[in-house]
Coordinates of C-alpha atoms in Angstrom, one line a residue:
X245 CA 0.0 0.0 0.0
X246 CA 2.8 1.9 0.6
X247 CA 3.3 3.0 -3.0
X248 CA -0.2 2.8 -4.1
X249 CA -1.3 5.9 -5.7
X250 CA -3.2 8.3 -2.9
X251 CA -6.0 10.7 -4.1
X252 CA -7.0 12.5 -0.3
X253 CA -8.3 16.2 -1.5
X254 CA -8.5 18.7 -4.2
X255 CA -5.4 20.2 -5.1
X256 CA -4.6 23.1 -2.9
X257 CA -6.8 26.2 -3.8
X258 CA -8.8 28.9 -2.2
X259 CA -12.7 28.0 -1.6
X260 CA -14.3 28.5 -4.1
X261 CA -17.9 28.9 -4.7
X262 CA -19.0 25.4 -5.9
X263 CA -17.3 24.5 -2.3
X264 CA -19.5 26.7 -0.7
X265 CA -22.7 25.1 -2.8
X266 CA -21.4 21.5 -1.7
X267 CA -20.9 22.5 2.6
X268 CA -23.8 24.1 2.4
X269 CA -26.3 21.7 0.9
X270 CA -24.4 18.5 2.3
X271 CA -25.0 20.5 6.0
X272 CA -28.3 21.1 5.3
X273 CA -29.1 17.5 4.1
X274 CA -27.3 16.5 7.2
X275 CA -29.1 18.2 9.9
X276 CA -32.8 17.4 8.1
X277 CA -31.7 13.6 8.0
X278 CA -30.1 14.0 11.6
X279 CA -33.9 15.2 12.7
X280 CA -35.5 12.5 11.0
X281 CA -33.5 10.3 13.2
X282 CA -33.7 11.8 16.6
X283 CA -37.3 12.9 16.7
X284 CA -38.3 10.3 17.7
X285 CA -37.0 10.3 20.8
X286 CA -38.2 13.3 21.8
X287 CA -42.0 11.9 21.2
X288 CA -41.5 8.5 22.5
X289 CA -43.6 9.0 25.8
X290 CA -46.5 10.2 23.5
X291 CA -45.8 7.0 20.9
X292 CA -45.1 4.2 23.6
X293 CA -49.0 5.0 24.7
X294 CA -49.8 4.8 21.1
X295 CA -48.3 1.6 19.8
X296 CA -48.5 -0.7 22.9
X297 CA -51.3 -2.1 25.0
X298 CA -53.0 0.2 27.3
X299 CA -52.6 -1.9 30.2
X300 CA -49.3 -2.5 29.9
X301 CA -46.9 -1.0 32.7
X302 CA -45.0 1.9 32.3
X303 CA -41.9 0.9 32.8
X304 CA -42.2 -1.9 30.1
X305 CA -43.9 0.4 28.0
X306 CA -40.6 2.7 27.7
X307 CA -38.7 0.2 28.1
X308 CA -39.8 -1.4 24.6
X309 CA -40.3 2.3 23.2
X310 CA -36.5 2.9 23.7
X311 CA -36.0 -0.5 22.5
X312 CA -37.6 0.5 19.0
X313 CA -35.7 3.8 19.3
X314 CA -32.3 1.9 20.0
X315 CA -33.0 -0.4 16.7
X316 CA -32.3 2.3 14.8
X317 CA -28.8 2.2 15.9
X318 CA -28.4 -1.9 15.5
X319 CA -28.9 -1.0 12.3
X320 CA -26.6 1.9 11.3
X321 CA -23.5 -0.9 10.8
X322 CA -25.3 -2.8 7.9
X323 CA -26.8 0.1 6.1
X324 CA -23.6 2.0 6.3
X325 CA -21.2 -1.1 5.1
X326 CA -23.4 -1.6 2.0
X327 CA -23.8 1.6 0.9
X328 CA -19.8 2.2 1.6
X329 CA -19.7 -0.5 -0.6
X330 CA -21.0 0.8 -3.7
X331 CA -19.9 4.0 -2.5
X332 CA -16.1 3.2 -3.3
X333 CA -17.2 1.3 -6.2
X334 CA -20.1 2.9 -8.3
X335 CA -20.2 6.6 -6.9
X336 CA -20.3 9.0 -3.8
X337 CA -23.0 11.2 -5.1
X338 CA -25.6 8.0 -5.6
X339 CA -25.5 6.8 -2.3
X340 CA -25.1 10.7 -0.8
X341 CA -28.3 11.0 -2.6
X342 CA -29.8 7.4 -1.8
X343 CA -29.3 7.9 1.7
X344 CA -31.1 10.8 2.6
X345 CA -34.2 9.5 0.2
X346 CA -33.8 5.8 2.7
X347 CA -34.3 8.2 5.5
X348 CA -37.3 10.6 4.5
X349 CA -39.4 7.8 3.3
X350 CA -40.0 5.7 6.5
X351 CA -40.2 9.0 8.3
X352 CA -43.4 10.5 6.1
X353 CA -44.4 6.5 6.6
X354 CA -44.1 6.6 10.6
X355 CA -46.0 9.9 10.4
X356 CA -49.2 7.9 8.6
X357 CA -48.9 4.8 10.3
X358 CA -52.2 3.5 12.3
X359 CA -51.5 2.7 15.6
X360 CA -52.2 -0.2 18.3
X361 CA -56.3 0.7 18.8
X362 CA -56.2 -0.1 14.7
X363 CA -54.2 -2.7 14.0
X364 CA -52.6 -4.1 17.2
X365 CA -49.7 -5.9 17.5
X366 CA -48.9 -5.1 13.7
X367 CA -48.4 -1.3 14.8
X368 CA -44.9 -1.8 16.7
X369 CA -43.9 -4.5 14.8
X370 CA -44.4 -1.6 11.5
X371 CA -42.8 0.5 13.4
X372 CA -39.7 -1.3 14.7
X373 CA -39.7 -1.8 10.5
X374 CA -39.8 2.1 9.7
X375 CA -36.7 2.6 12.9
X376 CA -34.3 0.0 10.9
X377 CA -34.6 1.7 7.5
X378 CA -34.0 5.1 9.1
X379 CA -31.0 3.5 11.0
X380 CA -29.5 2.0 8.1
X381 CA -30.2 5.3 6.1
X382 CA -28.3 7.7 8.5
X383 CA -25.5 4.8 8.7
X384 CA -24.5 5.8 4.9
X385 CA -25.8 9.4 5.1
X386 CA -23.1 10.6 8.2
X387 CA -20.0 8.5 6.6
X388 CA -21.0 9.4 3.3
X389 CA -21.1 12.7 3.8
X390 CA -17.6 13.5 5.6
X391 CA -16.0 11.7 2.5
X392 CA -18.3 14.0 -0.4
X393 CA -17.6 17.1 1.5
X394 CA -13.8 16.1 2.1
X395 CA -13.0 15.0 -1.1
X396 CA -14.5 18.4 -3.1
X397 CA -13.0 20.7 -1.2
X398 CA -9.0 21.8 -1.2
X399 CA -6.4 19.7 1.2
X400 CA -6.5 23.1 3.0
X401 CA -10.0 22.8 4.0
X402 CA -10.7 19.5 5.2
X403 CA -11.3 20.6 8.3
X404 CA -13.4 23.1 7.9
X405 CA -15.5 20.7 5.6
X406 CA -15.5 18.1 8.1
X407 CA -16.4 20.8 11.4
X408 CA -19.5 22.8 8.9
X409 CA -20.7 19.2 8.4
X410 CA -20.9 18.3 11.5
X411 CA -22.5 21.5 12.6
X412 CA -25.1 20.6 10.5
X413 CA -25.8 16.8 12.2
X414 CA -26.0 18.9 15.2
X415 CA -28.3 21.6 14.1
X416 CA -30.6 18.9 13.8
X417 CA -30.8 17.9 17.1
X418 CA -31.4 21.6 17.9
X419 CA -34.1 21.4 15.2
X420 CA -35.6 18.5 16.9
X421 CA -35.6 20.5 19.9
X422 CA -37.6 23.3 18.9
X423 CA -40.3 22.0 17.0
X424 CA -40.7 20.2 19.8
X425 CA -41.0 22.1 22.2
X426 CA -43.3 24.3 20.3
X427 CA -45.9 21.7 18.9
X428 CA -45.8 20.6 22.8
X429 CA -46.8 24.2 23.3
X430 CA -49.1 24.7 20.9
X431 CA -51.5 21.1 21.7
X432 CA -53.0 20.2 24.3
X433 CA -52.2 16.5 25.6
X434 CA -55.7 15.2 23.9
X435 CA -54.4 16.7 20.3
X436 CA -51.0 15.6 20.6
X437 CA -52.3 12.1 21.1
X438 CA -54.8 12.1 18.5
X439 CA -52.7 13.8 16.0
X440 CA -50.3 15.7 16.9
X441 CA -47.9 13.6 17.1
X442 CA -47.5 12.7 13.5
X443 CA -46.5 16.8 12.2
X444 CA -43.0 16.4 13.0
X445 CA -42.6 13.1 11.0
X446 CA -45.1 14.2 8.1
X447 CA -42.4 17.7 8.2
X448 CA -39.2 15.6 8.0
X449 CA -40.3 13.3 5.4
X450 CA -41.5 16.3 3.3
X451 CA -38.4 18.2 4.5
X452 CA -36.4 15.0 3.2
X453 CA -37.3 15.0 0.0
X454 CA -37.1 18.4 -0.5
X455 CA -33.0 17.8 0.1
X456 CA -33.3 14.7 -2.6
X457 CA -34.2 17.2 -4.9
X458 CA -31.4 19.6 -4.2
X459 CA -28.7 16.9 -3.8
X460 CA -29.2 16.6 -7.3
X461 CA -27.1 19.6 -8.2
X462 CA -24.4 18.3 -6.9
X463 CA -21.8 16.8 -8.4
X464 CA -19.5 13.5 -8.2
X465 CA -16.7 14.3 -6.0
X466 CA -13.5 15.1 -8.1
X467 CA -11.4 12.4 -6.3
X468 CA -13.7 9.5 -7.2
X469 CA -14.1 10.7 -10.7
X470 CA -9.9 10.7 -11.2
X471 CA -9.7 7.2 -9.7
X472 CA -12.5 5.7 -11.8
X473 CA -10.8 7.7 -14.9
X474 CA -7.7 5.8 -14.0
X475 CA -9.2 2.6 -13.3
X476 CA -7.8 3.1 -9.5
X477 CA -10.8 1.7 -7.5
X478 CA -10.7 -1.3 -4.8
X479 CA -10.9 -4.7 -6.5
X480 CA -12.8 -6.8 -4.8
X481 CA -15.1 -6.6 -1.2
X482 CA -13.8 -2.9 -0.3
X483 CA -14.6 -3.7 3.1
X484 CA -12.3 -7.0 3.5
X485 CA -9.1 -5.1 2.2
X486 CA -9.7 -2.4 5.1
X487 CA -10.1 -5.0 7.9
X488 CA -7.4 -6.7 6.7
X489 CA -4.5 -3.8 5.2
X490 CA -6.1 -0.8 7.8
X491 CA -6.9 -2.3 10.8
X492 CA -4.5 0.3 12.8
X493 CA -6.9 2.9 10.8
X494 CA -10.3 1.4 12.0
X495 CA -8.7 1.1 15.5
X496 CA -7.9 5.2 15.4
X497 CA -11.1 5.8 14.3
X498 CA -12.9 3.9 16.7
X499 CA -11.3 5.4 19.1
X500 CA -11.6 8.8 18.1
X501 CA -15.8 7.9 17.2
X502 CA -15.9 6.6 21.2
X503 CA -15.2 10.4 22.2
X504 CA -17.8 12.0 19.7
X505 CA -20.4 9.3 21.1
X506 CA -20.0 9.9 24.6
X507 CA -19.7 13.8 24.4
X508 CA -23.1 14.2 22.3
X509 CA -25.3 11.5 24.0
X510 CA -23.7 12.2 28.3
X511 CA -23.7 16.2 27.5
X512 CA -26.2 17.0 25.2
X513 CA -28.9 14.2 25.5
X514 CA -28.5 12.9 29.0
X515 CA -27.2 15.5 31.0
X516 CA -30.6 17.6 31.2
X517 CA -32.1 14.7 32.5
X518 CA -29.6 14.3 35.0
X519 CA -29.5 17.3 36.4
X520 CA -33.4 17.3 36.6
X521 CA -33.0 13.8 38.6
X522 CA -30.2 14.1 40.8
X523 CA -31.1 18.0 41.5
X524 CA -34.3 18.9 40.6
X525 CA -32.6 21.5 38.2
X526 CA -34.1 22.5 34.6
X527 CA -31.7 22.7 32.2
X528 CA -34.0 22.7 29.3
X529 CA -33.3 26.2 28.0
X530 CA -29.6 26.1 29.0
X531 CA -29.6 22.6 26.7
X532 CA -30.6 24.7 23.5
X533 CA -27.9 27.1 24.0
X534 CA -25.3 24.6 24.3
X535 CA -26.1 23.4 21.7
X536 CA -25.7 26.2 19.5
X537 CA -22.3 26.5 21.4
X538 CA -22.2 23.0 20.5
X539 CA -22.6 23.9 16.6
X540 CA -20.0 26.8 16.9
X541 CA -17.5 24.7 18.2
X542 CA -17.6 22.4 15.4
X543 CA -16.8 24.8 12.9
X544 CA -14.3 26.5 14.9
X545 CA -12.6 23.3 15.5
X546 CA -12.5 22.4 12.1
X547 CA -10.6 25.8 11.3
X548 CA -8.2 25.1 13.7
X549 CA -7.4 21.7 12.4
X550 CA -6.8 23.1 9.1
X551 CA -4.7 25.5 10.8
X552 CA -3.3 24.0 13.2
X553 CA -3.1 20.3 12.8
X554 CA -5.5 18.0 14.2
X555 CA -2.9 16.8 16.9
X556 CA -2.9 19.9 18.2
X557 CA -6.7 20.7 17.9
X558 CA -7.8 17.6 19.8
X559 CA -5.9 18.3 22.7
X560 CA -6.8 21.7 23.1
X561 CA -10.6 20.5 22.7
X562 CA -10.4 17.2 25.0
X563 CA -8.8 19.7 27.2
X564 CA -12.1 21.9 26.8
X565 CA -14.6 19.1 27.2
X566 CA -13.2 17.3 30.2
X567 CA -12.7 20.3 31.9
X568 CA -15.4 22.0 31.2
X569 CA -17.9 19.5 32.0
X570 CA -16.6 18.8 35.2
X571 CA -16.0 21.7 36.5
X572 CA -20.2 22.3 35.7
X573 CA -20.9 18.9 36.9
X574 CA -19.7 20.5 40.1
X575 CA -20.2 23.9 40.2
X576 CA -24.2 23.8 39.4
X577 CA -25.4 21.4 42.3
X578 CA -24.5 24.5 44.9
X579 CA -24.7 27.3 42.0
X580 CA -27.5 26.9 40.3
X581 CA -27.1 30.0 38.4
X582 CA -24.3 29.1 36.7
X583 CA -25.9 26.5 34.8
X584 CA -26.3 28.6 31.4
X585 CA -22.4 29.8 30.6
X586 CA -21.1 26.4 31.9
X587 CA -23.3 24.6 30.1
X588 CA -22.3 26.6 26.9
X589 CA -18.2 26.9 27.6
X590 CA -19.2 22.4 27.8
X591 CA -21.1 22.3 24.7
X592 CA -18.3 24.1 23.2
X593 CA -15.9 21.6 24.0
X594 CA -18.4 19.1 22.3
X595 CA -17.4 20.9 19.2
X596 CA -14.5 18.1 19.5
X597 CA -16.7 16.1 16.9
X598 CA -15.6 18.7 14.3
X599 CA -12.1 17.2 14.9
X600 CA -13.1 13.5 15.1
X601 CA -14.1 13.0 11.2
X602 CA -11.2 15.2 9.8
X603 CA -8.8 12.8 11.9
X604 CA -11.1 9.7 10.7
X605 CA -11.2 10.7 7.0
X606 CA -7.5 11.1 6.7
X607 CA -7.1 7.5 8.2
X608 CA -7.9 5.6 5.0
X609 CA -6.8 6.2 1.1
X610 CA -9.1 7.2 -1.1
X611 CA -10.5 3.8 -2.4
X612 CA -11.6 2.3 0.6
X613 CA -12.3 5.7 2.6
X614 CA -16.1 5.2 2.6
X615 CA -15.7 1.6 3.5
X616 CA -13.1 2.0 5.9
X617 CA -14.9 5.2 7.8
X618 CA -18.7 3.5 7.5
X619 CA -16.9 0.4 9.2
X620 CA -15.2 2.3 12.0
X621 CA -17.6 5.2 12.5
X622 CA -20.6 2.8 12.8
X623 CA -19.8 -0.1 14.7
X624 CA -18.7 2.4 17.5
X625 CA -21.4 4.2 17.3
X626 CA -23.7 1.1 17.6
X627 CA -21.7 -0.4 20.6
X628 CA -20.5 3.0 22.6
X629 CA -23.7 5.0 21.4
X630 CA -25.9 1.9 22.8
X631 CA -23.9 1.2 26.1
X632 CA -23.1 4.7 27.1
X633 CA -26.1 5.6 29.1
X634 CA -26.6 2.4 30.2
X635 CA -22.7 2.3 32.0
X636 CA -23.0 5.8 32.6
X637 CA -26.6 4.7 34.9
X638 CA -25.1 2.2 36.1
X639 CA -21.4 4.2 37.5
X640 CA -24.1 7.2 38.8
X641 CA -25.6 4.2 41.4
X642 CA -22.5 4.8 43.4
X643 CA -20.9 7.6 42.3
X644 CA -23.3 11.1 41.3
X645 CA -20.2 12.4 39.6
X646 CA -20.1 9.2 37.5
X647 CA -20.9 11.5 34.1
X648 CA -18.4 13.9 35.0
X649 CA -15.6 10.7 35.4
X650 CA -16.7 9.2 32.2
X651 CA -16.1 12.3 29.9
X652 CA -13.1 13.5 31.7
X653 CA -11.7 9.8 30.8
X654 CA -13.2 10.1 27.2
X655 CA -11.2 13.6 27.2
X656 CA -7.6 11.7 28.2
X657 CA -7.9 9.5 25.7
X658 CA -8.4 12.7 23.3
X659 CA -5.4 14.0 24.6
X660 CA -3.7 10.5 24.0
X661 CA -4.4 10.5 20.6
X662 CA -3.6 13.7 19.7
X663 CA -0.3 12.6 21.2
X664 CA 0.1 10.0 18.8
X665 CA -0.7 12.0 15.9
X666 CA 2.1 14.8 17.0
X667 CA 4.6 12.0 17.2
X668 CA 3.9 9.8 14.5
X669 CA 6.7 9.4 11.9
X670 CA 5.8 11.8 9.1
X671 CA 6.9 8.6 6.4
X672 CA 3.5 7.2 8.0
X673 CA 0.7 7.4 6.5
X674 CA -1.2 8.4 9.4
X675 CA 1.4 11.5 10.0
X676 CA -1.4 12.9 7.1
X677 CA -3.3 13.8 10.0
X678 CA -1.2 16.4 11.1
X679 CA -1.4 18.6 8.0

């Protein structure tokens, strides 16, 4: 492999305009797909009544809502790995495309679907149906995207590509949020059970297809279209050669995924309801603007790789993350009015997923880079994305602080790697991490 011909970025240049059409549609694809995904979970009180027996208990009730929820994410690896597939070997732009239409159809379809009081049984089971499609949609769209954004733009900006991408996965979360919060608002209990509940899937589904339609002005990524014009693509089952010539590149990205996982689903997702448990604290409001902290940081982040080096930059924001989250952990219990800028400077530090897929994409040559990321990136995310809360529940029985511990050890391990990057030999071919 050593002196097999490597096609990482554009050519050095300034951004141009058609890199400003391809960050900003990908970002917006990105965080309408990354909505479809979460909703969900934000209405899974309202759809456990729906689609399971009344007399049921409550605990079992959320228990299998959840469960439905979480299927989503058993399914991320297989989606992603086939669509990798013919990624590396027929085209980013089809499966960028394919992807995002995978994920707006079963939403518009869970938004129509008739629920237990109609058809029963067959109402969960449909829906536990619609959750697997939208997994194994988002596990090509997220992959998928790093590598068409990263292989448009100039070797310059990789970073920036990779940190305004993932901005955009964010801003969907934030999205979720919102329309939320204001549907929740604007029915009462009785509307959002008889109908209500279906607007923010009918809206994403629509929403969906309305980024099908624009992805189409895209265009194949420049890399891909040299190595098919020079007959350079992976022979064979792309994802074979990567386990078996890059497994020290599927070990660094794993790693690097295992931070993003536990900073976005402990700080963003679970920490509100932590603090509302453990202190009677709401943190709803102060969630929002971390999260748009959250957003900022990924782009800044992804600047500052490009600037300088991605050693350097996830240091700095491990360093912001563990820090910052524990020192919130423990200030808010006796300062309650602290919540909102500690929460932020935290979210901030989140912005450490900007880093994560411009390390990740740099890991693996150009004809196996959608395999070799869709590999890595998903099967962490389906183990450490699934197990998280559940260890993280599990630590807090003896320990309050327990969240506090785990991201402070997710942020060493940040500062570990970036370690490694500074030091690795530049003959390597990971040293291309370092700029």
């Amino acid at each position: 492999m050593a002196n097999a011909p490597q096609y990482d970025a554009a050519p050095s240049r300034p951004l141009s305009r058609g890199d400003i059409k391809v960050l900003s549609l990908s970002a917006l694809g990105g965080a309408l797909e990354f909505y479809d995904f979460i909703i969900f979970v934000y209405f899974a009180t309202v759809i456990g009544h729906l689609f399971f027996p009344p007399d049921m208990p409550e605990w079992l009730r959320m228990v299998q809502t959840y469960g439905i929820f979480a299927a989503g994410y058993l399914a991320r690896p297989l989606g992603g790995i086939i669509m990798a597939h013919f990624g590396d070997l027929l085209g980013r732009k089809r499966m960028f495309t394919l992807s995002i239409f995978l994920m707006s159809v079963p939403t518009l379809l869970i938004g129509c679907l008739p629920t237990y009081d109609t058809i029963g049984y067959l109402a969960p089971l449909l829906l536990v149906l619609m959750r697997i499609l939208q997994g194994a949609a988002v596990g090509g769209e997220v992959p998928g995207a790093w590598v068409f954004v990263t292989e448009h733009v100039s070797r310059k900006d990789v970073g920036l590509a990779c940190g305004t991408l993932a901005s955009g996965l964010v801003a969907g979360i934030l999205i979720g949020s919102v329309i939320s919060a204001f549907l929740k608002s604007y029915y009462t209990p009785e509307e959002m059970n008889a109908y209500g509940w279906r607007v923010p899937f009918l809206i994403g589904g629509v929403f969906g297809f309305l980024a099908v339609y624009l992805r189409r002005y895209l265009e194949e990524t420049p890399v891909f279209a040299e190595m098919r014009a020079k007959k350079a693509l992976s022979d064979g089952l792309p994802v074979k050669r990567v386990l078996s010539r890059h497994l020290d590149s599927v070990v660094l990205s794993m790693a690097v995924t295992w931070i993003l996982t536990g900073a976005v689903v402990v700080v963003v997702l679970m920490t509100p309801s932590l603090l509302q448990t453990l202190y009677g604290i709401d943190a709803s409001l102060a969630n929002v603007w971390a999260i748009v902290c959250v957003i900022i940081g990924c782009v800044v982040s992804g600047w500052c790789c490009d600037r300088l080096g991605s050693g350097i930059t996830i240091i700095v924001w491990s360093l912001l993350l563990g820090v910052g989250y524990w020192v919130m952990m423990h200030t808010v219990p006796t300062r309650p009015d602290q919540l909102t800028p500690l929460y932020c400077l935290a979210g901030f530090g989140v912005g450490i997923v900007g880093v994560v897929p411009t390390i990740a994409v740099k890991s693996f040559p150009a004809a196996v880079r959608f395999s070799g990321l869709s590999f890595s990136y998903n099967v962490a995310y389906a183990i450490f994305g699934g197990f998280t809360p559940v260890v993280v529940s599990t630590l807090m029985a003896s320990h309050p602080a327990a969240p506090a511990y785990y991201i402070a050890a997710l942020a060493t391990l940040g500062v570990v790697i970036g370690l490694f990057l500074l030091r690795a030999p530049s003959g390597q071919r990971l040293a291309l991490m370092q700029n």
